[in-house]
Amino acid sequence: MSVLKVGVLSCSGEECLGGTISRLATRKVLEELKFIDTVTLCLPLYLAGGEEERNFAKVFPTISVDGCDKLCAKRSTEKFSGKISGSIDVSKIIGNENALNTKIVRNKDLKDEHRQMIDQVTDEIVKMIGSISPDAYSGKSFHGCGCGSE
Amino acid sequence: MDKKVKVVPCSGIGKVFGLMAREAVLKTVIELCPDKSETVCLAYIVTGDKEVKEKIEGYDCITVDGCPKMCAAKNVTLTGGVVVEEIKVLDTVKEHKGKKFGSPTQLSADGEAVISEIAEKIARKINEIN
Ligand code: SF4
Ligand code: SF4
C-alpha cells in the first residue's frame, strides 16, 4: 500500500524576509506536521540536478511556498517538474512591506512578530495540504535529493 | 553600472550545511560588506527571467554551496555570472570535526561560529576584488 506524501517546496529567497519566512514555515511543516508525511527538495536542484529531481512534482502532489509575488518556486516547479497542487505567496499573508524587508533576513534577527508570521504561513500550508485528495499521490518512489531532504 | 559583487548561497533545505551557506552569505552582505556586495535570490536565478539575468550576467559572483551538488555555482554559471570563487561549506566544516552545527532550521553556537569564519573568507575575497 502506498502512503500519501506531500511535497512542499520553498523558494528560500535570500534577498528579503519573505524568503526566510517561506523557508522557516516549510521547515516547520516538515518537522511538526503529524497527520501526513511531507517531503522537500532543494529548489536549485531543478537546474543543477538530473531527471530524478525534475520528477519531484510528478511523484508527489506538491505545494510551492514563495516569499514574494515573483513566485519563483511555483514557476520553476511548473516549468521543470509539472503541475503543482497548490501555491502560497507569503507576501499575500504577511503583506508586501514585510515580505520585501531586506534588513531582517537572517534567522538570528527574527523577533516575536516574525515568528508569528512564520506560524501564520505554516497554518496556511497545513490548510492547503489538508485539501489535497489522497488520489493525488502517484505511488512512485523518489530518491532524488542530493542533500537528503526527505 | 552596479559594481557590487553578487554573493549567492545555495540555501539547501535538507541539511544544516545549506543553512550555513545561507547565513554566511547574509552575514557578509548585510553586516560585513554591505557597500561592496549584495545577494540575489538563487530561486529567482533558477527561473531564468530576463531581469535576473541582467543582474548576474557578466558580474563577478561568489557562490557558497552546502554539498557537492554545487547548485549555486552551477546555476550562477548557467545564467552567465562570472564565478570568481566557489566556496564549499564542507571545506570549513572539515576543520571542526566533532562539533554540532545545528539543524536546517536553526544554527547552534558552533554553527554560528563556523559561519562567521566562512563569512570572513567571503569578505576577504570581496575586498580583493573591490
Ligand atoms: S519568490 Fe521572491 S523571495 Fe522567493 S526567490 Fe523569488 S524573488 Fe526571492
Ligand atoms: S548544493 Fe546541496 S545542499 Fe545546496 S541546494 Fe544543492 S543539493 Fe541542496
Short mmCIF file of N, CA and C and ligand atoms in Angstrom, two decimals, chain A residues 10-20 22 43 65-75 89 99-100, chain B residues 40-45 47, ligand 1:
data_model
loop_
_atom_site.label_atom_id
_atom_site.label_comp_id
_atom_site.label_asym_id
_atom_site.label_seq_id
_atom_site.Cartn_x
_atom_site.Cartn_y
_atom_site.Cartn_z
N SER A 10 9.98 25.28 -0.98
CA SER A 10 10.08 26.69 -0.62
C SER A 10 11.08 27.40 -1.52
N CYS A 11 10.83 28.69 -1.78
CA CYS A 11 11.80 29.43 -2.60
C CYS A 11 13.06 29.72 -1.80
N SER A 12 12.94 29.84 -0.47
CA SER A 12 14.09 30.18 0.39
C SER A 12 14.84 31.41 -0.11
N GLY A 13 14.12 32.35 -0.68
CA GLY A 13 14.76 33.56 -1.23
C GLY A 13 15.68 34.24 -0.22
N GLU A 14 16.83 34.71 -0.72
CA GLU A 14 17.85 35.28 0.16
C GLU A 14 17.76 36.79 0.27
N GLU A 15 17.00 37.42 -0.63
CA GLU A 15 17.05 38.89 -0.69
C GLU A 15 16.13 39.56 0.32
N CYS A 16 15.15 38.84 0.83
CA CYS A 16 14.16 39.52 1.67
C CYS A 16 13.56 38.59 2.73
N LEU A 17 12.88 39.23 3.67
CA LEU A 17 12.27 38.48 4.78
C LEU A 17 11.27 37.42 4.29
N GLY A 18 10.55 37.73 3.22
CA GLY A 18 9.58 36.76 2.70
C GLY A 18 10.22 35.41 2.40
N GLY A 19 11.43 35.44 1.86
CA GLY A 19 12.13 34.19 1.54
C GLY A 19 12.48 33.41 2.81
N THR A 20 12.90 34.14 3.83
CA THR A 20 13.24 33.49 5.11
C THR A 20 11.99 32.86 5.74
N SER A 22 9.32 31.89 4.12
CA SER A 22 8.90 30.74 3.29
C SER A 22 9.69 29.50 3.71
N LEU A 43 15.32 23.50 -4.07
CA LEU A 43 14.79 24.02 -5.34
C LEU A 43 15.85 24.20 -6.44
N VAL A 65 5.92 27.30 -1.91
CA VAL A 65 5.82 28.38 -0.91
C VAL A 65 6.81 29.47 -1.32
N ASP A 66 6.28 30.62 -1.74
CA ASP A 66 7.14 31.68 -2.24
C ASP A 66 7.10 32.91 -1.35
N GLY A 67 8.24 33.58 -1.27
CA GLY A 67 8.36 34.75 -0.40
C GLY A 67 7.73 36.01 -0.95
N CYS A 68 7.63 36.11 -2.27
CA CYS A 68 7.04 37.32 -2.85
C CYS A 68 6.32 36.96 -4.15
N ASP A 69 5.72 37.99 -4.75
CA ASP A 69 4.86 37.69 -5.90
C ASP A 69 5.63 37.33 -7.18
N LYS A 70 6.94 37.23 -7.10
CA LYS A 70 7.67 36.71 -8.27
C LYS A 70 7.43 35.20 -8.41
N LEU A 71 7.02 34.57 -7.31
CA LEU A 71 6.60 33.16 -7.34
C LEU A 71 7.62 32.23 -8.01
N CYS A 72 8.86 32.36 -7.61
CA CYS A 72 9.94 31.60 -8.26
C CYS A 72 9.79 30.09 -8.07
N ALA A 73 9.44 29.65 -6.87
CA ALA A 73 9.31 28.20 -6.63
C ALA A 73 8.16 27.64 -7.47
N LYS A 74 7.06 28.36 -7.50
CA LYS A 74 5.89 27.89 -8.27
C LYS A 74 6.25 27.78 -9.75
N ARG A 75 6.84 28.84 -10.29
CA ARG A 75 7.10 28.85 -11.73
C ARG A 75 8.15 27.81 -12.13
N ASP A 89 1.72 32.39 -1.57
CA ASP A 89 2.52 33.60 -1.73
C ASP A 89 2.58 34.26 -0.36
N ALA A 99 7.23 41.39 3.58
CA ALA A 99 7.88 40.37 2.74
C ALA A 99 9.12 40.92 2.07
N LEU A 100 9.08 42.18 1.68
CA LEU A 100 10.19 42.75 0.92
C LEU A 100 11.24 43.45 1.81
N VAL B 40 21.56 37.75 -4.45
CA VAL B 40 20.44 37.65 -5.39
C VAL B 40 19.80 36.29 -5.11
N CYS B 41 18.46 36.26 -5.02
CA CYS B 41 17.78 35.01 -4.70
C CYS B 41 18.15 33.93 -5.72
N LEU B 42 18.64 32.81 -5.24
CA LEU B 42 19.02 31.73 -6.16
C LEU B 42 17.79 31.16 -6.88
N ALA B 43 16.66 31.06 -6.17
CA ALA B 43 15.45 30.54 -6.83
C ALA B 43 15.01 31.48 -7.96
N TYR B 44 15.29 32.76 -7.81
CA TYR B 44 14.98 33.72 -8.88
C TYR B 44 15.91 33.47 -10.06
N ILE B 45 17.18 33.22 -9.76
CA ILE B 45 18.15 32.90 -10.83
C ILE B 45 17.68 31.66 -11.60
N THR B 47 14.79 30.72 -12.29
CA THR B 47 13.69 30.99 -13.23
C THR B 47 14.22 31.42 -14.61
S1 SF4 C 1 9.72 34.38 -4.80
FE1 SF4 C 1 10.62 36.36 -4.20
S2 SF4 C 1 11.71 35.93 -2.26
FE2 SF4 C 1 11.35 33.95 -3.30
S3 SF4 C 1 13.19 33.57 -4.51
FE3 SF4 C 1 11.71 34.58 -5.84
S4 SF4 C 1 12.26 36.77 -5.72
FE4 SF4 C 1 13.21 35.74 -3.95
#
